Short mmCIF file of C-alpha atoms in Angstrom, two decimals:
data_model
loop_
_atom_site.label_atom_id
_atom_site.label_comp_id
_atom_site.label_asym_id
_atom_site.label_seq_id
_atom_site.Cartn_x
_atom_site.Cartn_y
_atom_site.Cartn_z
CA UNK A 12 31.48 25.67 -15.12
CA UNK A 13 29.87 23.88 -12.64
CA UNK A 14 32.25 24.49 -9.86
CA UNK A 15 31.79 22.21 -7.03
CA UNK A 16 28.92 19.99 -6.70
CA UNK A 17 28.10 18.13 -3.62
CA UNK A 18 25.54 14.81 -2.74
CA UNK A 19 23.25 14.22 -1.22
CA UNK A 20 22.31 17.35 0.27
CA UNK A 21 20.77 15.89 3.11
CA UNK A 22 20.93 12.71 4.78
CA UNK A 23 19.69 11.14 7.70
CA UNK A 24 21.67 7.91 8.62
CA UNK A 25 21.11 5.55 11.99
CA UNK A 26 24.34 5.22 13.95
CA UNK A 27 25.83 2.90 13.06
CA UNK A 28 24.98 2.99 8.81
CA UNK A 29 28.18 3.96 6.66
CA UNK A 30 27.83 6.53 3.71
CA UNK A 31 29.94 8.24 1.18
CA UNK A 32 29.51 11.48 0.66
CA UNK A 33 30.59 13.06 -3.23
CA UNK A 34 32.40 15.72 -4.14
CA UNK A 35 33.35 17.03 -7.74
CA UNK A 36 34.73 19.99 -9.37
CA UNK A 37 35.45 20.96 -12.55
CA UNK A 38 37.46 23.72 -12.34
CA UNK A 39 41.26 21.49 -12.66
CA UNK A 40 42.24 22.68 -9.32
CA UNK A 41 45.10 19.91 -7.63
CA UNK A 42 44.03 20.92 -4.23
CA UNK A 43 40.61 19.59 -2.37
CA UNK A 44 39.65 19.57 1.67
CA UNK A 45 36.62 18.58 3.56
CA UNK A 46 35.09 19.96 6.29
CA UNK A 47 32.74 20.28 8.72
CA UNK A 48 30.38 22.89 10.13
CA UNK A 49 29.03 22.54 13.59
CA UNK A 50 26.23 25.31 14.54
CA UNK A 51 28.50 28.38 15.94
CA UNK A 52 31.59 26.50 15.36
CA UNK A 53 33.38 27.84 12.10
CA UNK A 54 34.33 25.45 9.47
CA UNK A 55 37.10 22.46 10.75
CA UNK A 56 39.22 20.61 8.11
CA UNK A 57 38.88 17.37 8.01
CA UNK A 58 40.96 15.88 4.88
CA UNK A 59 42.83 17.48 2.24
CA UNK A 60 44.66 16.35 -1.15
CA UNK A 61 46.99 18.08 -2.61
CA UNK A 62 46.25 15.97 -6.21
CA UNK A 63 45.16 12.75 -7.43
CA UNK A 64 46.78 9.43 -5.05
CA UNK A 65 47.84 11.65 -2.24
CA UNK A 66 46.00 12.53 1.07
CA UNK A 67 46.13 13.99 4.63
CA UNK A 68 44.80 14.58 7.87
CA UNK A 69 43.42 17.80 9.05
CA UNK A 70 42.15 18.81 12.58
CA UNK A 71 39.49 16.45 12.72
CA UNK A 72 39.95 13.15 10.66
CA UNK A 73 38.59 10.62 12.77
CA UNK A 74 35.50 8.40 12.04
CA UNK A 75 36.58 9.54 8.05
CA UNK A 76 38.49 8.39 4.99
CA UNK A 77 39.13 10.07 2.00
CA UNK A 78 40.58 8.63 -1.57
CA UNK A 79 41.23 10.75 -4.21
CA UNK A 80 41.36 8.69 -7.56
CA UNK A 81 40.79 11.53 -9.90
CA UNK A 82 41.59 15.18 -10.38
CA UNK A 83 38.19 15.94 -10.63
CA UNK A 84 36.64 13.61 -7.26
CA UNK A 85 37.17 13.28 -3.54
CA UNK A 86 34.53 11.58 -2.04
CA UNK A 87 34.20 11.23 1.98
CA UNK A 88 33.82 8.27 3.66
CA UNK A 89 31.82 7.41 7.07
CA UNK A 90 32.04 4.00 8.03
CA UNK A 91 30.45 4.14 11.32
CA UNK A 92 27.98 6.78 11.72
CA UNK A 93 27.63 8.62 15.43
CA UNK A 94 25.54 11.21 16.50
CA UNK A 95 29.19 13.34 16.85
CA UNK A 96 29.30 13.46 13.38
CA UNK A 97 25.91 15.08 12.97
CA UNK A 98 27.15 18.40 10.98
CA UNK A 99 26.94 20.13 7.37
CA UNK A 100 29.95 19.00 5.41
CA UNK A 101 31.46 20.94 2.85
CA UNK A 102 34.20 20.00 0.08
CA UNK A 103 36.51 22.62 -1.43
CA UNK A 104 39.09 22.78 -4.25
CA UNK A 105 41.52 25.23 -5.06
CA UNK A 106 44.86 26.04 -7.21
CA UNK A 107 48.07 25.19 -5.58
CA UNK A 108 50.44 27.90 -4.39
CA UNK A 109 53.54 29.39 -3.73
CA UNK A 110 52.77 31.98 -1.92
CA UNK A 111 51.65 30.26 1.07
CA UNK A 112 47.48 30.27 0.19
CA UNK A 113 45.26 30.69 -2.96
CA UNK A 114 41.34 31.05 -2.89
CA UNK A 115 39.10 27.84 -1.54
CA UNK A 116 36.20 27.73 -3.85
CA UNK A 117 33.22 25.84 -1.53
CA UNK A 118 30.57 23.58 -2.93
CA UNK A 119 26.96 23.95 -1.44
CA UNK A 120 27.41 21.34 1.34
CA UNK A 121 25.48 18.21 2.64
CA UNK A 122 23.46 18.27 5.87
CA UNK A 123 23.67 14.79 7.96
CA UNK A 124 22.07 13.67 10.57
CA UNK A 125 23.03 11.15 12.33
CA UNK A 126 20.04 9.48 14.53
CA UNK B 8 43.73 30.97 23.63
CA UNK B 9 42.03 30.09 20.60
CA UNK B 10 43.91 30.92 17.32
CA UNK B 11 41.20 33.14 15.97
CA UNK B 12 38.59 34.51 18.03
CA UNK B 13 35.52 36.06 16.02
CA UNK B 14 32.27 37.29 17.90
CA UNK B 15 29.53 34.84 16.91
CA UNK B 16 26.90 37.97 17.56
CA UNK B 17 24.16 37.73 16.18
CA UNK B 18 24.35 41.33 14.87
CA UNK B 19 21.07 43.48 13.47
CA UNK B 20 21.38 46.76 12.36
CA UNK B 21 19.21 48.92 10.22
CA UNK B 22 19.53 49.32 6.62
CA UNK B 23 22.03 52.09 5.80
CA UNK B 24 23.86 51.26 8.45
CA UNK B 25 27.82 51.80 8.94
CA UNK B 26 28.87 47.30 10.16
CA UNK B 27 31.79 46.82 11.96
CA UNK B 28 33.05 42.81 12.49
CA UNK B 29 36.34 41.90 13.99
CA UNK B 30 38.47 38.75 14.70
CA UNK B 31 41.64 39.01 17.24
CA UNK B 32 44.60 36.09 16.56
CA UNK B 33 47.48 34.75 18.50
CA UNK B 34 49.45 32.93 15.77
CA UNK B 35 51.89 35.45 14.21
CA UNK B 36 52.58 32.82 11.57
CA UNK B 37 49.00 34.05 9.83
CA UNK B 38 50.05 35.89 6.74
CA UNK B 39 46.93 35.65 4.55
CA UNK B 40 43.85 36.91 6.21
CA UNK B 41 40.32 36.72 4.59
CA UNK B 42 36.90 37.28 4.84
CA UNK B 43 34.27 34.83 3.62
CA UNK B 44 30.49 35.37 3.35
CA UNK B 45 27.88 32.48 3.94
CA UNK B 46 24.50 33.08 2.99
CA UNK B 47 21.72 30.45 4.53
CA UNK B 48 22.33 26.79 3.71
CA UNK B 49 24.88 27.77 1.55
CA UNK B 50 28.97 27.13 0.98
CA UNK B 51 30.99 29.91 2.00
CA UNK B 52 31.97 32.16 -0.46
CA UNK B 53 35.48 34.63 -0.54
CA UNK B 54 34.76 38.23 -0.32
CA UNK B 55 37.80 39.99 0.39
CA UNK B 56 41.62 38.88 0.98
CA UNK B 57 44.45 40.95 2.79
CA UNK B 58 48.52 40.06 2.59
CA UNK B 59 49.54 43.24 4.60
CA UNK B 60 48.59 45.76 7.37
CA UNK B 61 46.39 48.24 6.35
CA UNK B 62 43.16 48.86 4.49
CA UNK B 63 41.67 47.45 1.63
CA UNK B 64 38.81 49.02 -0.16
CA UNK B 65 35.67 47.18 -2.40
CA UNK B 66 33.23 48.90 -3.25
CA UNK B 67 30.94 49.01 0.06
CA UNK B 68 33.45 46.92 2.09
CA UNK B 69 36.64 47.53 3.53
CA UNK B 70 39.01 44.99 4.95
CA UNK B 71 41.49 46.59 7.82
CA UNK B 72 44.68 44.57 9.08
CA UNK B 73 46.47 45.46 11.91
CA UNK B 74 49.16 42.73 12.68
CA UNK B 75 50.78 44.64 15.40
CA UNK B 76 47.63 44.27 17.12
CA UNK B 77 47.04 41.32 15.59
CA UNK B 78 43.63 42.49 14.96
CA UNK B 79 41.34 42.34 11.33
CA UNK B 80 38.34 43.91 10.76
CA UNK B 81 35.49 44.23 7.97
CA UNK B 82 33.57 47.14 7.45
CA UNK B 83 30.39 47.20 5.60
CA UNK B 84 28.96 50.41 4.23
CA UNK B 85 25.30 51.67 3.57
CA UNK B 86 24.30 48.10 4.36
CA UNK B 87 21.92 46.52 2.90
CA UNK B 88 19.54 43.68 3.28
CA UNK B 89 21.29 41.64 0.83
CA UNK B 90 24.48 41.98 3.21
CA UNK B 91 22.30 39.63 5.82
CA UNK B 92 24.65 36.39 5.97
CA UNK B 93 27.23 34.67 8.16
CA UNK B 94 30.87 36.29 7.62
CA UNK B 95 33.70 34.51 8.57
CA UNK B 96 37.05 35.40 8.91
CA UNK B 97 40.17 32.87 8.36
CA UNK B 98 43.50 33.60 7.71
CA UNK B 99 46.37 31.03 6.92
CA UNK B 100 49.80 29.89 7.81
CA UNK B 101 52.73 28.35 5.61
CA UNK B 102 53.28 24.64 6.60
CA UNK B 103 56.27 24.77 4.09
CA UNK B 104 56.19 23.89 0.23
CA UNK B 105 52.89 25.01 -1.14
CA UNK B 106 51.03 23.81 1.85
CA UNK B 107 49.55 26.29 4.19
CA UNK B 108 47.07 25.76 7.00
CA UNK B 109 43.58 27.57 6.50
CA UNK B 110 42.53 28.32 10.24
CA UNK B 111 38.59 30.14 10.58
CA UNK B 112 36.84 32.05 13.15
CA UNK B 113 33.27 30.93 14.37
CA UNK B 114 31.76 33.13 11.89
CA UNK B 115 29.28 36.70 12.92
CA UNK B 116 25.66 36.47 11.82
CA UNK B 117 24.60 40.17 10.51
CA UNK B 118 20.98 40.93 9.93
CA UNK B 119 20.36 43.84 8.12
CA UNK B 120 16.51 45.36 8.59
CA UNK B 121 15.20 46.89 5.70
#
């Protein structure tokens, strides 16, 4: 198994430029978030789906959109780049359950730079 | 008050070396509490999980929960350079169903000198 795979892994964009970053595991999980890592800052969620067609805010969705077509991909979408977005992104899947969390498995991340 | 509250450090210690990290937390909704280890310019990765108060033992690491306190900690024995990462804690909350909230401390960067 692959797990979860993640491009680009790095990106420079001018504000402005939109991108679409990909995300796929391979692992069946129904559950997938993104988020984002600012230097000293911990990790902030900023999308989830909890399966293929259905999607949600986290803490920090704005300047994003997510779709989720497939079990397998969730790709993020920037539409217009700032320099506040400037971060390492990382995507994560993970089982459902009912006992109120299960394990996050993270891909490697992409590092963007927004200029 | 922040949810969680984790020392960012950075932390260097000598190999061999008994490593204490903590986070303090204000929700008492957290039920799940976790440590995760991030190595450089990688994802995070799970190391140990916790349900209850108490200790938890794995090999070189322990994971202590005190929830009257609400206080976690990680302890690292005989560390070695290997252990040199960012750990972060998290722990989550039930948002009802099978949804749960996933909440993460700032993350302690530990250097261990050979």
């Amino acid at each position: 198994n692959a797990g979860v795979t993640q491009t680009p892994k790095f990106r420079i964009l001018k504000i402005g430029q939109s991108m679409t970053l990909q995300c796929t595991q391979d692992m069946n999980h129904n559950y997938m978030y993104w988020y984002r890592q600012d230097p000293g800052m911990g990790l902030k969620l900023i999308y989830y789906s909890v399966g293929a067609g259905i999607t949600d805010k986290g803490e920090v969705p704005n300047g994003y959109n997510v779709s989720r077509s497939t079990t397998e991909d969730f790709p993020l979408r920037l539409e217009l780049a700032a320099p506040s977005q400037t971060s390492v992104y990382f995507c994560a899947s993970s089982y459902s359950s009912s006992r109120g969390w299960n394990e996050q498995y993270f891909g490697p991340g992409t590092r963007l730079t927004v200029t | 008050q922040k949810e969680v509250e984790q020392d960012p450090g950075p932390l260097s210690v000598p190999e061999g070396a008994i490593v204490s990290l903590n986070c303090t937390y204000s929700n008492s909704a957290f039920q799940y509490f976790m440590w995760y280890r991030q190595y450089s310019r990688k994802g995070p990765e799970l190391l140990m999980y916790t349900y209850s108060s108490g200790n938890k033992e794995d090999g070189r690491f322990t994971a202590q929960v005190d929830k009257s306190s609400k206080y976690i900690s990680l302890f690292i024995r005989d560390s070695q350079p290997s252990d040199s990462a960012t750990y972060l804690c998290a722990m989550s909350a039930p948002l009802g169903g099978s949804n749960y909230k996933l909440t993460f401390g700032k993350g302690t960067l530990l250097t261990v000198n050979p």
